[in-house]
């Protein structure tokens, strides 16, 4: 018994949190760039930002940052300041990195199906990094994590339902084949979150 580590006493250091947020937002923003250039969509507040960016001259990054602002109230009063500050930084970094990636990366040849599916995989792993360090990308993420902590509802399952609805609402923006691929990508992303972010599995 002496060889067992008491997991409930293990905490992440501030440096570990900062690196995780940096790497997680880099992964998510790179996935967003792949989806954007493929003409695909995703769910949650990112999906709403995609829709507005397709229909307006505003950039995805600026829209994504603004769309998330109303959800910080829930984050502060229901989850806490630490989570809210980490989430605010994460949203800001994704907004910044999506702009920065576009300055250095442009795919001359990109299979839209591959880009959509692989982009969602990258985003899913980025979400896991953020969630495990008590951060999120705002919006539905905040609501989903709060419901998971207080009601036992898996974050991935709620996000899957919401994300699929957001993507389906985008029928007037993209073609039916890309809509189908976008839905599959959203389901894939949330399956990753459901599988690897379970209550009680990761005690930090």
PDB file of C-alpha atoms in Angstrom:
ATOM      1  CA  UNK A   1       0.000   0.000   0.000  1.00  0.00           C
ATOM      2  CA  UNK A   2       2.923   2.333   0.593  1.00  0.00           C
ATOM      3  CA  UNK A   3       3.712   2.312  -3.125  1.00  0.00           C
ATOM      4  CA  UNK A   4       0.391   3.886  -4.091  1.00  0.00           C
ATOM      5  CA  UNK A   5       0.288   7.620  -4.788  1.00  0.00           C
ATOM      6  CA  UNK A   6      -2.528   9.554  -3.162  1.00  0.00           C
ATOM      7  CA  UNK A   7      -4.027  11.055  -6.295  1.00  0.00           C
ATOM      8  CA  UNK A   8      -6.244  13.509  -4.463  1.00  0.00           C
ATOM      9  CA  UNK A   9      -3.133  15.368  -3.277  1.00  0.00           C
ATOM     10  CA  UNK A  10      -1.608  15.786  -6.725  1.00  0.00           C
ATOM     11  CA  UNK A  11      -2.063  19.198  -8.296  1.00  0.00           C
ATOM     12  CA  UNK A  12      -0.822  20.844 -11.450  1.00  0.00           C
ATOM     13  CA  UNK A  13       1.704  23.628 -11.096  1.00  0.00           C
ATOM     14  CA  UNK A  14       1.041  27.030 -12.636  1.00  0.00           C
ATOM     15  CA  UNK A  15       3.678  26.336 -15.287  1.00  0.00           C
ATOM     16  CA  UNK A  16       1.990  23.041 -16.184  1.00  0.00           C
ATOM     17  CA  UNK A  17      -1.345  24.853 -16.460  1.00  0.00           C
ATOM     18  CA  UNK A  18       0.163  27.542 -18.672  1.00  0.00           C
ATOM     19  CA  UNK A  19       1.834  25.031 -20.978  1.00  0.00           C
ATOM     20  CA  UNK A  20      -1.337  22.943 -21.216  1.00  0.00           C
ATOM     21  CA  UNK A  21      -3.421  25.998 -22.105  1.00  0.00           C
ATOM     22  CA  UNK A  22      -0.841  27.076 -24.665  1.00  0.00           C
ATOM     23  CA  UNK A  23      -0.636  23.635 -26.299  1.00  0.00           C
ATOM     24  CA  UNK A  24      -4.381  23.027 -26.079  1.00  0.00           C
ATOM     25  CA  UNK A  25      -5.274  26.325 -27.725  1.00  0.00           C
ATOM     26  CA  UNK A  26      -2.636  25.797 -30.419  1.00  0.00           C
ATOM     27  CA  UNK A  27      -4.190  22.420 -31.247  1.00  0.00           C
ATOM     28  CA  UNK A  28      -7.755  23.729 -31.247  1.00  0.00           C
ATOM     29  CA  UNK A  29      -6.897  26.773 -33.347  1.00  0.00           C
ATOM     30  CA  UNK A  30      -5.018  24.629 -35.886  1.00  0.00           C
ATOM     31  CA  UNK A  31      -8.046  22.347 -36.165  1.00  0.00           C
ATOM     32  CA  UNK A  32     -10.239  25.413 -36.694  1.00  0.00           C
ATOM     33  CA  UNK A  33      -7.975  26.590 -39.520  1.00  0.00           C
ATOM     34  CA  UNK A  34      -8.318  23.184 -41.216  1.00  0.00           C
ATOM     35  CA  UNK A  35     -12.108  23.325 -40.938  1.00  0.00           C
ATOM     36  CA  UNK A  36     -12.203  26.921 -42.116  1.00  0.00           C
ATOM     37  CA  UNK A  37     -10.153  26.255 -45.239  1.00  0.00           C
ATOM     38  CA  UNK A  38     -12.145  23.098 -45.972  1.00  0.00           C
ATOM     39  CA  UNK A  39     -15.374  25.114 -45.808  1.00  0.00           C
ATOM     40  CA  UNK A  40     -16.658  22.918 -42.977  1.00  0.00           C
ATOM     41  CA  UNK A  41     -18.424  23.739 -39.738  1.00  0.00           C
ATOM     42  CA  UNK A  42     -18.384  22.656 -36.138  1.00  0.00           C
ATOM     43  CA  UNK A  43     -20.649  23.086 -33.138  1.00  0.00           C
ATOM     44  CA  UNK A  44     -20.830  25.055 -29.899  1.00  0.00           C
ATOM     45  CA  UNK A  45     -19.834  28.728 -29.834  1.00  0.00           C
ATOM     46  CA  UNK A  46     -17.130  27.997 -32.413  1.00  0.00           C
ATOM     47  CA  UNK A  47     -19.873  26.849 -34.792  1.00  0.00           C
ATOM     48  CA  UNK A  48     -21.807  30.058 -34.199  1.00  0.00           C
ATOM     49  CA  UNK A  49     -18.631  32.046 -34.870  1.00  0.00           C
ATOM     50  CA  UNK A  50     -18.086  30.066 -38.093  1.00  0.00           C
ATOM     51  CA  UNK A  51     -21.610  30.881 -39.281  1.00  0.00           C
ATOM     52  CA  UNK A  52     -21.233  34.601 -38.605  1.00  0.00           C
ATOM     53  CA  UNK A  53     -17.773  34.696 -40.207  1.00  0.00           C
ATOM     54  CA  UNK A  54     -19.126  33.027 -43.365  1.00  0.00           C
ATOM     55  CA  UNK A  55     -21.925  35.590 -43.559  1.00  0.00           C
ATOM     56  CA  UNK A  56     -20.014  38.737 -42.561  1.00  0.00           C
ATOM     57  CA  UNK A  57     -16.653  40.433 -43.146  1.00  0.00           C
ATOM     58  CA  UNK A  58     -15.637  39.880 -39.518  1.00  0.00           C
ATOM     59  CA  UNK A  59     -12.870  37.399 -38.722  1.00  0.00           C
ATOM     60  CA  UNK A  60     -13.541  34.141 -36.887  1.00  0.00           C
ATOM     61  CA  UNK A  61     -11.206  35.116 -34.046  1.00  0.00           C
ATOM     62  CA  UNK A  62     -12.953  38.393 -33.212  1.00  0.00           C
ATOM     63  CA  UNK A  63     -16.423  36.827 -33.453  1.00  0.00           C
ATOM     64  CA  UNK A  64     -15.403  33.849 -31.315  1.00  0.00           C
ATOM     65  CA  UNK A  65     -14.107  36.143 -28.594  1.00  0.00           C
ATOM     66  CA  UNK A  66     -17.273  38.283 -28.572  1.00  0.00           C
ATOM     67  CA  UNK A  67     -19.717  35.352 -28.667  1.00  0.00           C
ATOM     68  CA  UNK A  68     -18.162  33.915 -25.506  1.00  0.00           C
ATOM     69  CA  UNK A  69     -18.502  37.058 -23.390  1.00  0.00           C
ATOM     70  CA  UNK A  70     -22.040  36.334 -22.016  1.00  0.00           C
ATOM     71  CA  UNK A  71     -20.969  32.920 -20.693  1.00  0.00           C
ATOM     72  CA  UNK A  72     -18.354  34.290 -18.309  1.00  0.00           C
ATOM     73  CA  UNK A  73     -21.064  35.244 -15.823  1.00  0.00           C
ATOM     74  CA  UNK A  74     -21.999  31.573 -15.431  1.00  0.00           C
ATOM     75  CA  UNK A  75     -18.336  30.635 -15.174  1.00  0.00           C
ATOM     76  CA  UNK A  76     -17.655  33.131 -12.365  1.00  0.00           C
ATOM     77  CA  UNK A  77     -20.750  32.474 -10.271  1.00  0.00           C
ATOM     78  CA  UNK A  78     -21.092  28.744 -10.834  1.00  0.00           C
ATOM     79  CA  UNK A  79     -17.540  27.419 -11.255  1.00  0.00           C
ATOM     80  CA  UNK A  80     -15.121  30.021  -9.885  1.00  0.00           C
ATOM     81  CA  UNK A  81     -12.612  32.702 -10.755  1.00  0.00           C
ATOM     82  CA  UNK A  82      -9.711  30.338 -11.475  1.00  0.00           C
ATOM     83  CA  UNK A  83     -11.670  28.459 -14.123  1.00  0.00           C
ATOM     84  CA  UNK A  84     -13.022  31.710 -15.559  1.00  0.00           C
ATOM     85  CA  UNK A  85      -9.589  33.318 -15.890  1.00  0.00           C
ATOM     86  CA  UNK A  86      -8.139  30.204 -17.521  1.00  0.00           C
ATOM     87  CA  UNK A  87     -11.095  30.057 -19.901  1.00  0.00           C
ATOM     88  CA  UNK A  88     -10.826  33.752 -20.732  1.00  0.00           C
ATOM     89  CA  UNK A  89      -7.130  33.284 -21.553  1.00  0.00           C
ATOM     90  CA  UNK A  90      -7.899  30.165 -23.608  1.00  0.00           C
ATOM     91  CA  UNK A  91     -10.581  31.910 -25.661  1.00  0.00           C
ATOM     92  CA  UNK A  92      -8.253  34.866 -26.225  1.00  0.00           C
ATOM     93  CA  UNK A  93      -5.401  32.598 -27.335  1.00  0.00           C
ATOM     94  CA  UNK A  94      -7.602  30.650 -29.759  1.00  0.00           C
ATOM     95  CA  UNK A  95      -8.794  33.949 -31.236  1.00  0.00           C
ATOM     96  CA  UNK A  96      -5.166  35.106 -31.550  1.00  0.00           C
ATOM     97  CA  UNK A  97      -3.786  31.818 -32.876  1.00  0.00           C
ATOM     98  CA  UNK A  98      -6.463  31.390 -35.553  1.00  0.00           C
ATOM     99  CA  UNK A  99      -5.316  34.726 -36.937  1.00  0.00           C
ATOM    100  CA  UNK A 100      -1.610  33.877 -36.533  1.00  0.00           C
ATOM    101  CA  UNK A 101      -1.956  30.454 -38.202  1.00  0.00           C
ATOM    102  CA  UNK A 102      -3.549  32.055 -41.250  1.00  0.00           C
ATOM    103  CA  UNK A 103      -0.467  34.259 -41.688  1.00  0.00           C
ATOM    104  CA  UNK A 104       1.880  31.282 -41.905  1.00  0.00           C
ATOM    105  CA  UNK A 105      -0.225  28.372 -43.138  1.00  0.00           C
ATOM    106  CA  UNK A 106      -2.310  28.006 -46.273  1.00  0.00           C
ATOM    107  CA  UNK A 107      -3.200  24.645 -47.778  1.00  0.00           C
ATOM    108  CA  UNK A 108      -2.999  24.742 -51.564  1.00  0.00           C
ATOM    109  CA  UNK A 109      -4.465  21.227 -51.762  1.00  0.00           C
ATOM    110  CA  UNK A 110      -6.757  20.054 -49.011  1.00  0.00           C
ATOM    111  CA  UNK A 111      -9.204  17.179 -49.092  1.00  0.00           C
ATOM    112  CA  UNK A 112     -12.261  18.625 -47.322  1.00  0.00           C
ATOM    113  CA  UNK A 113     -13.398  15.299 -45.827  1.00  0.00           C
ATOM    114  CA  UNK A 114      -9.953  14.466 -44.432  1.00  0.00           C
ATOM    115  CA  UNK A 115      -9.450  18.035 -43.187  1.00  0.00           C
ATOM    116  CA  UNK A 116     -12.813  18.083 -41.420  1.00  0.00           C
ATOM    117  CA  UNK A 117     -12.363  14.737 -39.677  1.00  0.00           C
ATOM    118  CA  UNK A 118      -8.705  15.219 -38.757  1.00  0.00           C
ATOM    119  CA  UNK A 119      -9.322  18.818 -37.718  1.00  0.00           C
ATOM    120  CA  UNK A 120     -11.982  17.649 -35.267  1.00  0.00           C
ATOM    121  CA  UNK A 121      -9.624  14.995 -33.880  1.00  0.00           C
ATOM    122  CA  UNK A 122      -6.985  17.661 -33.219  1.00  0.00           C
ATOM    123  CA  UNK A 123      -9.588  19.920 -31.621  1.00  0.00           C
ATOM    124  CA  UNK A 124     -10.858  17.071 -29.437  1.00  0.00           C
ATOM    125  CA  UNK A 125      -7.397  16.380 -28.046  1.00  0.00           C
ATOM    126  CA  UNK A 126      -6.922  20.099 -27.457  1.00  0.00           C
ATOM    127  CA  UNK A 127     -10.174  20.173 -25.476  1.00  0.00           C
ATOM    128  CA  UNK A 128      -8.941  17.304 -23.303  1.00  0.00           C
ATOM    129  CA  UNK A 129      -5.782  19.238 -22.453  1.00  0.00           C
ATOM    130  CA  UNK A 130      -7.818  22.283 -21.468  1.00  0.00           C
ATOM    131  CA  UNK A 131     -10.437  20.353 -19.487  1.00  0.00           C
ATOM    132  CA  UNK A 132      -7.826  18.467 -17.474  1.00  0.00           C
ATOM    133  CA  UNK A 133      -6.267  21.744 -16.439  1.00  0.00           C
ATOM    134  CA  UNK A 134      -9.613  23.267 -15.417  1.00  0.00           C
ATOM    135  CA  UNK A 135     -10.058  25.468 -18.464  1.00  0.00           C
ATOM    136  CA  UNK A 136     -12.391  25.457 -21.444  1.00  0.00           C
ATOM    137  CA  UNK A 137     -13.236  27.448 -24.542  1.00  0.00           C
ATOM    138  CA  UNK A 138     -16.265  29.100 -23.046  1.00  0.00           C
ATOM    139  CA  UNK A 139     -19.826  28.920 -24.257  1.00  0.00           C
ATOM    140  CA  UNK A 140     -21.367  25.457 -24.186  1.00  0.00           C
ATOM    141  CA  UNK A 141     -18.126  24.094 -22.693  1.00  0.00           C
ATOM    142  CA  UNK A 142     -18.813  26.066 -19.507  1.00  0.00           C
ATOM    143  CA  UNK A 143     -22.403  24.850 -19.276  1.00  0.00           C
ATOM    144  CA  UNK A 144     -21.411  21.253 -20.076  1.00  0.00           C
ATOM    145  CA  UNK A 145     -18.638  21.125 -17.472  1.00  0.00           C
ATOM    146  CA  UNK A 146     -20.865  22.671 -14.812  1.00  0.00           C
ATOM    147  CA  UNK A 147     -23.625  20.131 -15.496  1.00  0.00           C
ATOM    148  CA  UNK A 148     -21.072  17.292 -15.408  1.00  0.00           C
ATOM    149  CA  UNK A 149     -19.699  18.402 -12.046  1.00  0.00           C
ATOM    150  CA  UNK A 150     -23.069  19.090 -10.429  1.00  0.00           C
ATOM    151  CA  UNK A 151     -25.507  16.701 -12.116  1.00  0.00           C
ATOM    152  CA  UNK A 152     -23.279  13.896 -13.421  1.00  0.00           C
ATOM    153  CA  UNK A 153     -24.198  14.533 -17.060  1.00  0.00           C
ATOM    154  CA  UNK A 154     -21.233  13.730 -19.296  1.00  0.00           C
ATOM    155  CA  UNK A 155     -19.824  16.902 -20.857  1.00  0.00           C
ATOM    156  CA  UNK A 156     -19.230  15.159 -24.172  1.00  0.00           C
ATOM    157  CA  UNK A 157     -22.819  13.918 -24.461  1.00  0.00           C
ATOM    158  CA  UNK A 158     -24.372  17.342 -23.908  1.00  0.00           C
ATOM    159  CA  UNK A 159     -21.924  18.960 -26.301  1.00  0.00           C
ATOM    160  CA  UNK A 160     -22.652  16.283 -28.905  1.00  0.00           C
ATOM    161  CA  UNK A 161     -26.367  17.127 -28.874  1.00  0.00           C
ATOM    162  CA  UNK A 162     -25.797  20.890 -28.960  1.00  0.00           C
ATOM    163  CA  UNK A 163     -23.051  20.696 -31.577  1.00  0.00           C
ATOM    164  CA  UNK A 164     -25.138  18.546 -33.904  1.00  0.00           C
ATOM    165  CA  UNK A 165     -28.008  21.038 -33.654  1.00  0.00           C
ATOM    166  CA  UNK A 166     -25.701  23.963 -34.454  1.00  0.00           C
ATOM    167  CA  UNK A 167     -24.255  22.176 -37.469  1.00  0.00           C
ATOM    168  CA  UNK A 168     -27.706  21.213 -38.765  1.00  0.00           C
ATOM    169  CA  UNK A 169     -28.761  24.866 -38.475  1.00  0.00           C
ATOM    170  CA  UNK A 170     -25.953  25.653 -40.931  1.00  0.00           C
ATOM    171  CA  UNK A 171     -27.686  23.955 -43.866  1.00  0.00           C
ATOM    172  CA  UNK A 172     -28.164  27.271 -45.661  1.00  0.00           C
ATOM    173  CA  UNK A 173     -24.427  28.031 -45.521  1.00  0.00           C
ATOM    174  CA  UNK A 174     -22.727  24.845 -46.754  1.00  0.00           C
ATOM    175  CA  UNK A 175     -23.555  22.066 -49.183  1.00  0.00           C
ATOM    176  CA  UNK A 176     -25.329  18.934 -47.990  1.00  0.00           C
ATOM    177  CA  UNK A 177     -22.207  16.696 -48.390  1.00  0.00           C
ATOM    178  CA  UNK A 178     -20.095  19.099 -46.316  1.00  0.00           C
ATOM    179  CA  UNK A 179     -22.884  19.380 -43.780  1.00  0.00           C
ATOM    180  CA  UNK A 180     -22.917  15.593 -43.361  1.00  0.00           C
ATOM    181  CA  UNK A 181     -19.131  15.509 -42.963  1.00  0.00           C
ATOM    182  CA  UNK A 182     -19.328  18.389 -40.473  1.00  0.00           C
ATOM    183  CA  UNK A 183     -21.880  16.487 -38.388  1.00  0.00           C
ATOM    184  CA  UNK A 184     -19.687  13.373 -38.414  1.00  0.00           C
ATOM    185  CA  UNK A 185     -16.713  15.527 -37.395  1.00  0.00           C
ATOM    186  CA  UNK A 186     -18.659  17.096 -34.510  1.00  0.00           C
ATOM    187  CA  UNK A 187     -19.722  13.642 -33.302  1.00  0.00           C
ATOM    188  CA  UNK A 188     -16.115  12.426 -33.550  1.00  0.00           C
ATOM    189  CA  UNK A 189     -14.833  15.376 -31.524  1.00  0.00           C
ATOM    190  CA  UNK A 190     -17.348  14.823 -28.764  1.00  0.00           C
ATOM    191  CA  UNK A 191     -16.776  11.073 -28.678  1.00  0.00           C
ATOM    192  CA  UNK A 192     -13.146  11.872 -27.891  1.00  0.00           C
ATOM    193  CA  UNK A 193     -14.213  14.198 -25.070  1.00  0.00           C
ATOM    194  CA  UNK A 194     -16.715  11.630 -23.756  1.00  0.00           C
ATOM    195  CA  UNK A 195     -14.173   8.799 -23.788  1.00  0.00           C
ATOM    196  CA  UNK A 196     -11.241  10.642 -22.250  1.00  0.00           C
ATOM    197  CA  UNK A 197     -12.847  13.166 -19.901  1.00  0.00           C
ATOM    198  CA  UNK A 198     -14.902  11.150 -17.423  1.00  0.00           C
ATOM    199  CA  UNK A 199     -15.800  12.294 -13.891  1.00  0.00           C
ATOM    200  CA  UNK A 200     -13.511  10.801 -11.266  1.00  0.00           C
ATOM    201  CA  UNK A 201     -11.047   9.291 -13.731  1.00  0.00           C
ATOM    202  CA  UNK A 202      -8.548  12.135 -13.605  1.00  0.00           C
ATOM    203  CA  UNK A 203      -8.293  13.549 -10.088  1.00  0.00           C
ATOM    204  CA  UNK A 204      -6.424  16.820 -10.429  1.00  0.00           C
TER     205      UNK A 204
END
